[in-house]
Amino acid sequence: MGAGHAHRLYRRGDSPVHRLPPHTKLAAVLGFVLVVVTTPREAVWAFALYAALLAGVAARARVPAGFVLRRLAIEIPFVAFAVLMPFVVPGEPTTVLGVSLSVPGLWGAWNVLAKGTLGVAASVLLAATTELRDLVLGLQRLGLPSLLVQIASFMIRYGDVITDEMRRMSVARRSRGFEARGVRHWGVLAKSAGALFIRSYERGERVHLAMVSRGYTGTMPLLDERPATRAQWAGALALPLAALPPCLLALLG
Protein backbone atom coordinates (compact mmCIF):
# COMPACT_ATOMS: atom_id res chain seq x y z
CA MET A 1 0.00 0.00 0.00
CA GLY A 2 2.99 2.20 -0.12
CA ALA A 3 4.16 4.74 2.36
CA GLY A 4 1.84 6.22 4.91
CA HIS A 5 0.15 9.53 4.27
CA ALA A 6 0.01 11.93 7.19
CA HIS A 7 -3.26 13.78 7.66
CA ARG A 8 -4.32 16.83 9.59
CA LEU A 9 -6.17 14.81 12.22
CA TYR A 10 -3.09 12.75 13.09
CA ARG A 11 -0.92 13.93 15.96
CA ARG A 12 2.49 12.32 16.08
CA GLY A 13 3.44 10.76 19.38
CA ASP A 14 4.84 7.71 21.13
CA SER A 15 2.13 7.13 23.72
CA PRO A 16 0.75 3.69 24.67
CA VAL A 17 -2.36 4.50 22.62
CA HIS A 18 -0.27 5.32 19.53
CA ARG A 19 1.55 2.00 19.84
CA LEU A 20 -1.60 -0.16 19.94
CA PRO A 21 -2.27 -2.14 16.74
CA PRO A 22 -4.75 -0.28 14.53
CA HIS A 23 -7.29 -3.09 14.33
CA THR A 24 -7.57 -3.24 18.13
CA LYS A 25 -8.26 0.50 18.24
CA LEU A 26 -10.88 0.20 15.51
CA ALA A 27 -12.63 -2.58 17.43
CA ALA A 28 -12.45 -0.53 20.64
CA VAL A 29 -14.00 2.56 19.04
CA LEU A 30 -16.74 0.49 17.40
CA GLY A 31 -17.55 -1.18 20.72
CA PHE A 32 -17.55 2.16 22.56
CA VAL A 33 -19.88 3.76 20.01
CA LEU A 34 -22.28 0.80 20.23
CA VAL A 35 -22.39 1.16 24.02
CA VAL A 36 -23.03 4.90 23.76
CA VAL A 37 -25.79 4.49 21.19
CA THR A 38 -27.48 1.77 23.28
CA THR A 39 -27.55 3.91 26.44
CA PRO A 40 -30.98 5.48 27.12
CA ARG A 41 -30.96 9.23 26.60
CA GLU A 42 -32.38 9.81 30.08
CA ALA A 43 -29.19 8.45 31.71
CA VAL A 44 -27.38 11.78 31.71
CA TRP A 45 -24.92 10.56 34.35
CA ALA A 46 -23.81 7.72 32.06
CA PHE A 47 -22.89 10.14 29.26
CA ALA A 48 -20.86 12.16 31.74
CA LEU A 49 -18.92 8.99 32.62
CA TYR A 50 -18.35 8.26 28.92
CA ALA A 51 -16.94 11.75 28.44
CA ALA A 52 -14.63 11.19 31.43
CA LEU A 53 -13.43 7.92 29.89
CA LEU A 54 -12.60 9.67 26.61
CA ALA A 55 -10.79 12.40 28.54
CA GLY A 56 -8.73 9.69 30.20
CA VAL A 57 -7.86 8.16 26.82
CA ALA A 58 -6.88 11.60 25.48
CA ALA A 59 -4.63 12.15 28.49
CA ARG A 60 -3.08 8.71 28.04
CA ALA A 61 -2.47 9.48 24.36
CA ARG A 62 -1.10 12.94 25.22
CA VAL A 63 -3.63 14.59 22.90
CA PRO A 64 -4.50 18.11 24.17
CA ALA A 65 -8.13 18.92 24.86
CA GLY A 66 -7.94 21.90 22.50
CA PHE A 67 -6.87 19.61 19.66
CA VAL A 68 -9.96 17.45 20.14
CA LEU A 69 -12.36 20.35 20.68
CA ARG A 70 -11.28 22.16 17.50
CA ARG A 71 -11.91 19.05 15.44
CA LEU A 72 -15.36 18.52 16.94
CA ALA A 73 -16.46 21.38 14.68
CA ILE A 74 -17.21 18.73 12.06
CA GLU A 75 -20.49 18.00 13.88
CA ILE A 76 -21.80 21.58 13.59
CA PRO A 77 -24.44 20.63 10.95
CA PHE A 78 -25.85 18.03 13.35
CA VAL A 79 -25.81 20.58 16.17
CA ALA A 80 -27.86 22.94 14.02
CA PHE A 81 -30.38 20.14 13.42
CA ALA A 82 -30.54 19.37 17.14
CA VAL A 83 -31.12 23.03 18.05
CA LEU A 84 -34.24 23.05 15.87
CA MET A 85 -35.79 19.95 17.43
CA PRO A 86 -37.24 21.62 20.57
CA PHE A 87 -39.10 24.05 18.28
CA VAL A 88 -40.47 21.61 15.69
CA VAL A 89 -41.05 18.31 17.53
CA PRO A 90 -44.63 18.12 18.85
CA GLY A 91 -45.30 17.17 22.45
CA GLU A 92 -45.67 18.47 25.98
CA PRO A 93 -44.52 22.12 26.13
CA THR A 94 -42.21 23.66 28.69
CA THR A 95 -40.78 27.14 29.15
CA VAL A 96 -37.03 27.77 29.17
CA LEU A 97 -35.87 31.39 29.63
CA GLY A 98 -39.27 32.58 28.53
CA VAL A 99 -39.27 30.47 25.34
CA SER A 100 -41.83 27.70 24.84
CA LEU A 101 -40.10 24.45 23.90
CA SER A 102 -41.16 20.85 23.39
CA VAL A 103 -40.10 18.37 26.08
CA PRO A 104 -39.71 15.48 23.59
CA GLY A 105 -37.80 17.87 21.34
CA LEU A 106 -35.41 18.78 24.17
CA TRP A 107 -34.77 15.11 24.91
CA GLY A 108 -34.27 14.43 21.21
CA ALA A 109 -31.80 17.31 20.92
CA TRP A 110 -29.90 16.05 23.96
CA ASN A 111 -29.85 12.53 22.49
CA VAL A 112 -28.34 13.75 19.20
CA LEU A 113 -25.83 16.08 20.85
CA ALA A 114 -24.63 13.68 23.54
CA LYS A 115 -24.28 10.56 21.44
CA GLY A 116 -23.05 12.40 18.36
CA THR A 117 -20.41 14.35 20.27
CA LEU A 118 -19.10 11.26 22.06
CA GLY A 119 -18.95 9.30 18.81
CA VAL A 120 -17.14 12.09 16.98
CA ALA A 121 -14.73 12.58 19.89
CA ALA A 122 -13.88 8.86 19.89
CA SER A 123 -13.28 9.00 16.13
CA VAL A 124 -11.09 12.09 16.50
CA LEU A 125 -8.97 10.31 19.11
CA LEU A 126 -8.67 7.29 16.81
CA ALA A 127 -7.54 9.48 13.91
CA ALA A 128 -5.20 11.47 16.17
CA THR A 129 -3.34 8.34 17.25
CA THR A 130 -3.44 6.28 14.03
CA GLU A 131 -2.11 7.14 10.58
CA LEU A 132 -4.36 6.66 7.57
CA ARG A 133 -2.29 3.83 6.16
CA ASP A 134 -2.45 2.02 9.50
CA LEU A 135 -6.22 2.46 9.61
CA VAL A 136 -6.50 0.74 6.24
CA LEU A 137 -4.25 -2.07 7.47
CA GLY A 138 -6.46 -2.33 10.55
CA LEU A 139 -9.56 -2.74 8.41
CA GLN A 140 -7.71 -5.41 6.47
CA ARG A 141 -6.78 -7.23 9.66
CA LEU A 142 -10.41 -7.15 10.82
CA GLY A 143 -11.50 -8.95 7.66
CA LEU A 144 -13.23 -6.11 5.81
CA PRO A 145 -13.95 -7.15 2.19
CA SER A 146 -10.78 -6.87 0.13
CA LEU A 147 -12.43 -4.68 -2.51
CA LEU A 148 -13.43 -2.04 0.06
CA VAL A 149 -9.95 -2.08 1.59
CA GLN A 150 -8.36 -1.53 -1.82
CA ILE A 151 -10.75 1.33 -2.65
CA ALA A 152 -9.90 3.02 0.64
CA SER A 153 -6.19 2.47 0.05
CA PHE A 154 -6.26 3.96 -3.45
CA MET A 155 -8.39 6.87 -2.26
CA ILE A 156 -5.79 7.72 0.39
CA ARG A 157 -2.89 7.34 -2.02
CA TYR A 158 -4.34 9.28 -4.95
CA GLY A 159 -6.54 11.83 -3.18
CA ASP A 160 -3.62 14.24 -2.93
CA VAL A 161 -2.64 13.52 -6.54
CA ILE A 162 -6.09 14.50 -7.82
CA THR A 163 -6.11 17.56 -5.57
CA ASP A 164 -2.76 18.69 -6.98
CA GLU A 165 -4.05 18.18 -10.50
CA MET A 166 -7.07 20.32 -9.73
CA ARG A 167 -4.81 22.99 -8.25
CA ARG A 168 -2.65 23.06 -11.37
CA MET A 169 -5.72 23.45 -13.57
CA SER A 170 -6.88 26.35 -11.39
CA VAL A 171 -3.48 28.04 -11.70
CA ALA A 172 -3.57 27.57 -15.48
CA ARG A 173 -7.01 29.23 -15.68
CA ARG A 174 -5.93 32.18 -13.55
CA SER A 175 -2.72 32.64 -15.55
CA ARG A 176 -4.94 33.15 -18.61
CA GLY A 177 -6.98 35.81 -16.84
CA PHE A 178 -9.97 33.66 -15.85
CA GLU A 179 -11.84 34.44 -12.63
CA ALA A 180 -15.17 32.78 -11.79
CA ARG A 181 -17.44 35.69 -10.90
CA GLY A 182 -20.91 34.49 -11.76
CA VAL A 183 -23.25 32.01 -13.41
CA ARG A 184 -21.86 32.78 -16.88
CA HIS A 185 -18.56 31.20 -15.85
CA TRP A 186 -20.10 27.94 -14.70
CA GLY A 187 -19.65 26.44 -18.15
CA VAL A 188 -15.87 26.82 -17.90
CA LEU A 189 -15.84 25.25 -14.44
CA ALA A 190 -18.00 22.37 -15.71
CA LYS A 191 -15.57 21.72 -18.57
CA SER A 192 -12.69 21.79 -16.09
CA ALA A 193 -14.47 19.24 -13.91
CA GLY A 194 -15.03 17.04 -16.96
CA ALA A 195 -11.37 17.31 -17.95
CA LEU A 196 -10.33 16.44 -14.39
CA PHE A 197 -12.56 13.36 -14.45
CA ILE A 198 -11.09 12.19 -17.76
CA ARG A 199 -7.53 12.72 -16.54
CA SER A 200 -8.27 10.85 -13.32
CA TYR A 201 -9.88 7.98 -15.22
CA GLU A 202 -6.94 7.71 -17.60
CA ARG A 203 -4.50 7.80 -14.69
CA GLY A 204 -6.44 5.01 -13.03
CA GLU A 205 -6.24 2.92 -16.21
CA ARG A 206 -2.48 3.42 -16.41
CA VAL A 207 -2.00 2.54 -12.76
CA HIS A 208 -4.13 -0.59 -13.14
CA LEU A 209 -2.17 -1.76 -16.17
CA ALA A 210 1.09 -1.13 -14.32
CA MET A 211 -0.16 -3.18 -11.36
CA VAL A 212 -1.33 -6.05 -13.59
CA SER A 213 2.05 -6.11 -15.33
CA ARG A 214 3.64 -6.55 -11.90
CA GLY A 215 1.48 -9.50 -10.93
CA TYR A 216 -1.64 -7.89 -9.44
CA THR A 217 -4.52 -10.40 -9.42
CA GLY A 218 -7.26 -8.40 -7.71
CA THR A 219 -6.17 -8.73 -4.10
CA MET A 220 -3.57 -6.92 -2.05
CA PRO A 221 -1.14 -8.84 0.18
CA LEU A 222 -1.51 -8.48 3.94
CA LEU A 223 1.48 -6.32 4.81
CA ASP A 224 1.31 -6.70 8.58
CA GLU A 225 1.12 -10.34 9.64
CA ARG A 226 1.88 -9.73 13.32
CA PRO A 227 -1.14 -10.58 15.51
CA ALA A 228 -2.02 -8.37 18.44
CA THR A 229 -1.07 -9.72 21.86
CA ARG A 230 -3.55 -10.30 24.65
CA ALA A 231 -2.14 -7.32 26.51
CA GLN A 232 -2.68 -5.08 23.48
CA TRP A 233 -6.27 -6.29 23.07
CA ALA A 234 -6.87 -5.76 26.78
CA GLY A 235 -5.48 -2.23 26.61
CA ALA A 236 -7.60 -1.33 23.58
CA LEU A 237 -10.84 -2.90 24.83
CA ALA A 238 -10.51 -1.26 28.23
CA LEU A 239 -12.50 1.71 26.88
CA PRO A 240 -15.68 -0.13 25.75
CA LEU A 241 -15.50 -2.55 28.71
CA ALA A 242 -15.31 0.35 31.15
CA ALA A 243 -18.29 1.98 29.42
CA LEU A 244 -20.39 -1.19 29.49
CA PRO A 245 -21.41 -1.24 33.21
CA PRO A 246 -22.97 2.26 33.13
CA CYS A 247 -24.87 1.28 30.01
CA LEU A 248 -26.22 -1.88 31.64
CA LEU A 249 -27.19 0.02 34.80
CA ALA A 250 -29.03 2.61 32.70
CA LEU A 251 -30.87 -0.09 30.75
CA LEU A 252 -31.84 -2.06 33.88
CA GLY A 253 -32.75 1.08 35.82
mmCIF file of C-alpha atoms in Angstrom:
data_model
loop_
_atom_site.group_PDB
_atom_site.id
_atom_site.type_symbol
_atom_site.label_atom_id
_atom_site.label_comp_id
_atom_site.label_asym_id
_atom_site.label_seq_id
_atom_site.Cartn_x
_atom_site.Cartn_y
_atom_site.Cartn_z
ATOM 1 C CA MET A 1 0.000 0.000 0.000
ATOM 2 C CA GLY A 2 2.993 2.196 -0.125
ATOM 3 C CA ALA A 3 4.163 4.737 2.356
ATOM 4 C CA GLY A 4 1.836 6.218 4.907
ATOM 5 C CA HIS A 5 0.146 9.533 4.275
ATOM 6 C CA ALA A 6 0.010 11.934 7.189
ATOM 7 C CA HIS A 7 -3.255 13.779 7.657
ATOM 8 C CA ARG A 8 -4.316 16.828 9.588
ATOM 9 C CA LEU A 9 -6.168 14.807 12.215
ATOM 10 C CA TYR A 10 -3.092 12.755 13.088
ATOM 11 C CA ARG A 11 -0.920 13.930 15.955
ATOM 12 C CA ARG A 12 2.489 12.316 16.083
ATOM 13 C CA GLY A 13 3.443 10.759 19.377
ATOM 14 C CA ASP A 14 4.839 7.714 21.134
ATOM 15 C CA SER A 15 2.132 7.128 23.717
ATOM 16 C CA PRO A 16 0.754 3.690 24.672
ATOM 17 C CA VAL A 17 -2.362 4.500 22.618
ATOM 18 C CA HIS A 18 -0.269 5.323 19.531
ATOM 19 C CA ARG A 19 1.550 2.004 19.844
ATOM 20 C CA LEU A 20 -1.600 -0.156 19.940
ATOM 21 C CA PRO A 21 -2.266 -2.141 16.738
ATOM 22 C CA PRO A 22 -4.750 -0.276 14.533
ATOM 23 C CA HIS A 23 -7.287 -3.091 14.330
ATOM 24 C CA THR A 24 -7.565 -3.241 18.128
ATOM 25 C CA LYS A 25 -8.261 0.502 18.243
ATOM 26 C CA LEU A 26 -10.880 0.196 15.505
ATOM 27 C CA ALA A 27 -12.633 -2.580 17.430
ATOM 28 C CA ALA A 28 -12.453 -0.526 20.636
ATOM 29 C CA VAL A 29 -13.997 2.561 19.040
ATOM 30 C CA LEU A 30 -16.742 0.493 17.402
ATOM 31 C CA GLY A 31 -17.552 -1.176 20.721
ATOM 32 C CA PHE A 32 -17.554 2.156 22.565
ATOM 33 C CA VAL A 33 -19.882 3.759 20.005
ATOM 34 C CA LEU A 34 -22.279 0.803 20.228
ATOM 35 C CA VAL A 35 -22.392 1.159 24.020
ATOM 36 C CA VAL A 36 -23.026 4.903 23.762
ATOM 37 C CA VAL A 37 -25.791 4.488 21.187
ATOM 38 C CA THR A 38 -27.477 1.769 23.278
ATOM 39 C CA THR A 39 -27.552 3.907 26.436
ATOM 40 C CA PRO A 40 -30.976 5.476 27.116
ATOM 41 C CA ARG A 41 -30.960 9.228 26.602
ATOM 42 C CA GLU A 42 -32.384 9.805 30.081
ATOM 43 C CA ALA A 43 -29.191 8.447 31.709
ATOM 44 C CA VAL A 44 -27.385 11.784 31.709
ATOM 45 C CA TRP A 45 -24.916 10.564 34.346
ATOM 46 C CA ALA A 46 -23.811 7.720 32.058
ATOM 47 C CA PHE A 47 -22.889 10.136 29.259
ATOM 48 C CA ALA A 48 -20.856 12.160 31.744
ATOM 49 C CA LEU A 49 -18.917 8.991 32.615
ATOM 50 C CA TYR A 50 -18.346 8.258 28.918
ATOM 51 C CA ALA A 51 -16.943 11.748 28.439
ATOM 52 C CA ALA A 52 -14.634 11.194 31.425
ATOM 53 C CA LEU A 53 -13.426 7.923 29.886
ATOM 54 C CA LEU A 54 -12.605 9.674 26.610
ATOM 55 C CA ALA A 55 -10.794 12.404 28.535
ATOM 56 C CA GLY A 56 -8.730 9.694 30.197
ATOM 57 C CA VAL A 57 -7.857 8.164 26.820
ATOM 58 C CA ALA A 58 -6.881 11.600 25.481
ATOM 59 C CA ALA A 59 -4.633 12.153 28.491
ATOM 60 C CA ARG A 60 -3.084 8.713 28.040
ATOM 61 C CA ALA A 61 -2.468 9.481 24.362
ATOM 62 C CA ARG A 62 -1.104 12.943 25.223
ATOM 63 C CA VAL A 63 -3.633 14.589 22.904
ATOM 64 C CA PRO A 64 -4.495 18.108 24.168
ATOM 65 C CA ALA A 65 -8.131 18.922 24.860
ATOM 66 C CA GLY A 66 -7.945 21.900 22.502
ATOM 67 C CA PHE A 67 -6.865 19.609 19.661
ATOM 68 C CA VAL A 68 -9.964 17.447 20.139
ATOM 69 C CA LEU A 69 -12.364 20.349 20.676
ATOM 70 C CA ARG A 70 -11.282 22.156 17.503
ATOM 71 C CA ARG A 71 -11.914 19.047 15.440
ATOM 72 C CA LEU A 72 -15.356 18.516 16.945
ATOM 73 C CA ALA A 73 -16.457 21.375 14.678
ATOM 74 C CA ILE A 74 -17.211 18.728 12.064
ATOM 75 C CA GLU A 75 -20.491 18.000 13.875
ATOM 76 C CA ILE A 76 -21.798 21.584 13.591
ATOM 77 C CA PRO A 77 -24.437 20.627 10.945
ATOM 78 C CA PHE A 78 -25.853 18.035 13.353
ATOM 79 C CA VAL A 79 -25.809 20.579 16.172
ATOM 80 C CA ALA A 80 -27.863 22.939 14.024
ATOM 81 C CA PHE A 81 -30.376 20.136 13.424
ATOM 82 C CA ALA A 82 -30.541 19.369 17.143
ATOM 83 C CA VAL A 83 -31.119 23.028 18.051
ATOM 84 C CA LEU A 84 -34.241 23.054 15.873
ATOM 85 C CA MET A 85 -35.788 19.950 17.434
ATOM 86 C CA PRO A 86 -37.243 21.623 20.573
ATOM 87 C CA PHE A 87 -39.102 24.049 18.285
ATOM 88 C CA VAL A 88 -40.471 21.605 15.692
ATOM 89 C CA VAL A 89 -41.052 18.308 17.531
ATOM 90 C CA PRO A 90 -44.633 18.120 18.850
ATOM 91 C CA GLY A 91 -45.301 17.166 22.455
ATOM 92 C CA GLU A 92 -45.673 18.473 25.979
ATOM 93 C CA PRO A 93 -44.516 22.122 26.126
ATOM 94 C CA THR A 94 -42.213 23.663 28.693
ATOM 95 C CA THR A 95 -40.782 27.141 29.154
ATOM 96 C CA VAL A 96 -37.034 27.775 29.169
ATOM 97 C CA LEU A 97 -35.867 31.387 29.632
ATOM 98 C CA GLY A 98 -39.273 32.581 28.530
ATOM 99 C CA VAL A 99 -39.269 30.465 25.345
ATOM 100 C CA SER A 100 -41.832 27.704 24.841
ATOM 101 C CA LEU A 101 -40.098 24.448 23.896
ATOM 102 C CA SER A 102 -41.159 20.852 23.386
ATOM 103 C CA VAL A 103 -40.100 18.373 26.083
ATOM 104 C CA PRO A 104 -39.713 15.478 23.591
ATOM 105 C CA GLY A 105 -37.797 17.874 21.337
ATOM 106 C CA LEU A 106 -35.411 18.777 24.171
ATOM 107 C CA TRP A 107 -34.770 15.110 24.912
ATOM 108 C CA GLY A 108 -34.275 14.431 21.205
ATOM 109 C CA ALA A 109 -31.799 17.309 20.917
ATOM 110 C CA TRP A 110 -29.899 16.050 23.956
ATOM 111 C CA ASN A 111 -29.846 12.534 22.487
ATOM 112 C CA VAL A 112 -28.343 13.750 19.199
ATOM 113 C CA LEU A 113 -25.832 16.079 20.848
ATOM 114 C CA ALA A 114 -24.627 13.677 23.545
ATOM 115 C CA LYS A 115 -24.285 10.557 21.437
ATOM 116 C CA GLY A 116 -23.049 12.398 18.357
ATOM 117 C CA THR A 117 -20.410 14.349 20.273
ATOM 118 C CA LEU A 118 -19.105 11.261 22.059
ATOM 119 C CA GLY A 119 -18.949 9.300 18.807
ATOM 120 C CA VAL A 120 -17.139 12.091 16.976
ATOM 121 C CA ALA A 121 -14.731 12.577 19.888
ATOM 122 C CA ALA A 122 -13.880 8.861 19.887
ATOM 123 C CA SER A 123 -13.283 9.003 16.130
ATOM 124 C CA VAL A 124 -11.090 12.089 16.498
ATOM 125 C CA LEU A 125 -8.966 10.311 19.109
ATOM 126 C CA LEU A 126 -8.672 7.295 16.810
ATOM 127 C CA ALA A 127 -7.538 9.478 13.913
ATOM 128 C CA ALA A 128 -5.199 11.474 16.172
ATOM 129 C CA THR A 129 -3.340 8.336 17.248
ATOM 130 C CA THR A 130 -3.435 6.281 14.031
ATOM 131 C CA GLU A 131 -2.105 7.138 10.585
ATOM 132 C CA LEU A 132 -4.356 6.660 7.573
ATOM 133 C CA ARG A 133 -2.288 3.834 6.161
ATOM 134 C CA ASP A 134 -2.450 2.020 9.497
ATOM 135 C CA LEU A 135 -6.224 2.461 9.612
ATOM 136 C CA VAL A 136 -6.500 0.739 6.241
ATOM 137 C CA LEU A 137 -4.249 -2.067 7.471
ATOM 138 C CA GLY A 138 -6.458 -2.327 10.552
ATOM 139 C CA LEU A 139 -9.561 -2.742 8.407
ATOM 140 C CA GLN A 140 -7.709 -5.406 6.467
ATOM 141 C CA ARG A 141 -6.775 -7.234 9.661
ATOM 142 C CA LEU A 142 -10.411 -7.150 10.823
ATOM 143 C CA GLY A 143 -11.496 -8.954 7.660
ATOM 144 C CA LEU A 144 -13.228 -6.107 5.807
ATOM 145 C CA PRO A 145 -13.952 -7.154 2.187
ATOM 146 C CA SER A 146 -10.781 -6.868 0.133
ATOM 147 C CA LEU A 147 -12.429 -4.676 -2.510
ATOM 148 C CA LEU A 148 -13.433 -2.045 0.058
ATOM 149 C CA VAL A 149 -9.949 -2.082 1.587
ATOM 150 C CA GLN A 150 -8.365 -1.531 -1.822
ATOM 151 C CA ILE A 151 -10.755 1.325 -2.648
ATOM 152 C CA ALA A 152 -9.897 3.025 0.645
ATOM 153 C CA SER A 153 -6.187 2.472 0.051
ATOM 154 C CA PHE A 154 -6.256 3.964 -3.454
ATOM 155 C CA MET A 155 -8.389 6.868 -2.258
ATOM 156 C CA ILE A 156 -5.792 7.716 0.394
ATOM 157 C CA ARG A 157 -2.890 7.339 -2.025
ATOM 158 C CA TYR A 158 -4.344 9.283 -4.952
ATOM 159 C CA GLY A 159 -6.539 11.829 -3.180
ATOM 160 C CA ASP A 160 -3.615 14.235 -2.929
ATOM 161 C CA VAL A 161 -2.637 13.522 -6.541
ATOM 162 C CA ILE A 162 -6.089 14.498 -7.818
ATOM 163 C CA THR A 163 -6.110 17.564 -5.566
ATOM 164 C CA ASP A 164 -2.755 18.688 -6.977
ATOM 165 C CA GLU A 165 -4.050 18.177 -10.500
ATOM 166 C CA MET A 166 -7.073 20.316 -9.727
ATOM 167 C CA ARG A 167 -4.811 22.987 -8.245
ATOM 168 C CA ARG A 168 -2.645 23.059 -11.375
ATOM 169 C CA MET A 169 -5.721 23.448 -13.573
ATOM 170 C CA SER A 170 -6.881 26.345 -11.389
ATOM 171 C CA VAL A 171 -3.480 28.045 -11.699
ATOM 172 C CA ALA A 172 -3.575 27.572 -15.477
ATOM 173 C CA ARG A 173 -7.014 29.230 -15.678
ATOM 174 C CA ARG A 174 -5.931 32.178 -13.547
ATOM 175 C CA SER A 175 -2.724 32.640 -15.552
ATOM 176 C CA ARG A 176 -4.938 33.155 -18.605
ATOM 177 C CA GLY A 177 -6.976 35.808 -16.836
ATOM 178 C CA PHE A 178 -9.975 33.662 -15.847
ATOM 179 C CA GLU A 179 -11.843 34.442 -12.631
ATOM 180 C CA ALA A 180 -15.173 32.785 -11.791
ATOM 181 C CA ARG A 181 -17.436 35.693 -10.900
ATOM 182 C CA GLY A 182 -20.910 34.489 -11.762
ATOM 183 C CA VAL A 183 -23.246 32.013 -13.414
ATOM 184 C CA ARG A 184 -21.860 32.785 -16.879
ATOM 185 C CA HIS A 185 -18.558 31.200 -15.848
ATOM 186 C CA TRP A 186 -20.103 27.936 -14.698
ATOM 187 C CA GLY A 187 -19.645 26.445 -18.151
ATOM 188 C CA VAL A 188 -15.871 26.822 -17.901
ATOM 189 C CA LEU A 189 -15.844 25.245 -14.444
ATOM 190 C CA ALA A 190 -17.997 22.370 -15.705
ATOM 191 C CA LYS A 191 -15.574 21.725 -18.569
ATOM 192 C CA SER A 192 -12.693 21.791 -16.092
ATOM 193 C CA ALA A 193 -14.473 19.242 -13.915
ATOM 194 C CA GLY A 194 -15.027 17.044 -16.965
ATOM 195 C CA ALA A 195 -11.368 17.311 -17.948
ATOM 196 C CA LEU A 196 -10.332 16.438 -14.391
ATOM 197 C CA PHE A 197 -12.563 13.362 -14.447
ATOM 198 C CA ILE A 198 -11.089 12.189 -17.765
ATOM 199 C CA ARG A 199 -7.527 12.716 -16.544
ATOM 200 C CA SER A 200 -8.274 10.851 -13.325
ATOM 201 C CA TYR A 201 -9.878 7.984 -15.216
ATOM 202 C CA GLU A 202 -6.944 7.713 -17.601
ATOM 203 C CA ARG A 203 -4.497 7.798 -14.694
ATOM 204 C CA GLY A 204 -6.437 5.010 -13.031
ATOM 205 C CA GLU A 205 -6.239 2.917 -16.206
ATOM 206 C CA ARG A 206 -2.479 3.418 -16.413
ATOM 207 C CA VAL A 207 -2.000 2.540 -12.756
ATOM 208 C CA HIS A 208 -4.133 -0.591 -13.143
ATOM 209 C CA LEU A 209 -2.172 -1.765 -16.170
ATOM 210 C CA ALA A 210 1.088 -1.127 -14.315
ATOM 211 C CA MET A 211 -0.156 -3.182 -11.355
ATOM 212 C CA VAL A 212 -1.326 -6.054 -13.587
ATOM 213 C CA SER A 213 2.051 -6.114 -15.332
ATOM 214 C CA ARG A 214 3.639 -6.550 -11.896
ATOM 215 C CA GLY A 215 1.476 -9.502 -10.925
ATOM 216 C CA TYR A 216 -1.642 -7.889 -9.436
ATOM 217 C CA THR A 217 -4.520 -10.404 -9.417
ATOM 218 C CA GLY A 218 -7.260 -8.401 -7.707
ATOM 219 C CA THR A 219 -6.173 -8.733 -4.100
ATOM 220 C CA MET A 220 -3.571 -6.920 -2.046
ATOM 221 C CA PRO A 221 -1.138 -8.836 0.184
ATOM 222 C CA LEU A 222 -1.513 -8.475 3.935
ATOM 223 C CA LEU A 223 1.476 -6.323 4.813
ATOM 224 C CA ASP A 224 1.312 -6.700 8.583
ATOM 225 C CA GLU A 225 1.119 -10.336 9.638
ATOM 226 C CA ARG A 226 1.879 -9.728 13.324
ATOM 227 C CA PRO A 227 -1.142 -10.583 15.506
ATOM 228 C CA ALA A 228 -2.020 -8.370 18.441
ATOM 229 C CA THR A 229 -1.065 -9.721 21.858
ATOM 230 C CA ARG A 230 -3.553 -10.297 24.653
ATOM 231 C CA ALA A 231 -2.135 -7.318 26.511
ATOM 232 C CA GLN A 232 -2.681 -5.084 23.480
ATOM 233 C CA TRP A 233 -6.267 -6.286 23.071
ATOM 234 C CA ALA A 234 -6.875 -5.759 26.784
ATOM 235 C CA GLY A 235 -5.476 -2.225 26.609
ATOM 236 C CA ALA A 236 -7.597 -1.326 23.579
ATOM 237 C CA LEU A 237 -10.842 -2.898 24.825
ATOM 238 C CA ALA A 238 -10.506 -1.263 28.235
ATOM 239 C CA LEU A 239 -12.500 1.706 26.883
ATOM 240 C CA PRO A 240 -15.678 -0.126 25.746
ATOM 241 C CA LEU A 241 -15.501 -2.550 28.707
ATOM 242 C CA ALA A 242 -15.311 0.351 31.151
ATOM 243 C CA ALA A 243 -18.290 1.983 29.422
ATOM 244 C CA LEU A 244 -20.393 -1.185 29.490
ATOM 245 C CA PRO A 245 -21.415 -1.244 33.214
ATOM 246 C CA PRO A 246 -22.966 2.261 33.129
ATOM 247 C CA CYS A 247 -24.870 1.279 30.008
ATOM 248 C CA LEU A 248 -26.219 -1.881 31.645
ATOM 249 C CA LEU A 249 -27.190 0.019 34.805
ATOM 250 C CA ALA A 250 -29.027 2.613 32.705
ATOM 251 C CA LEU A 251 -30.867 -0.091 30.754
ATOM 252 C CA LEU A 252 -31.841 -2.058 33.876
ATOM 253 C CA GLY A 253 -32.752 1.084 35.822
#
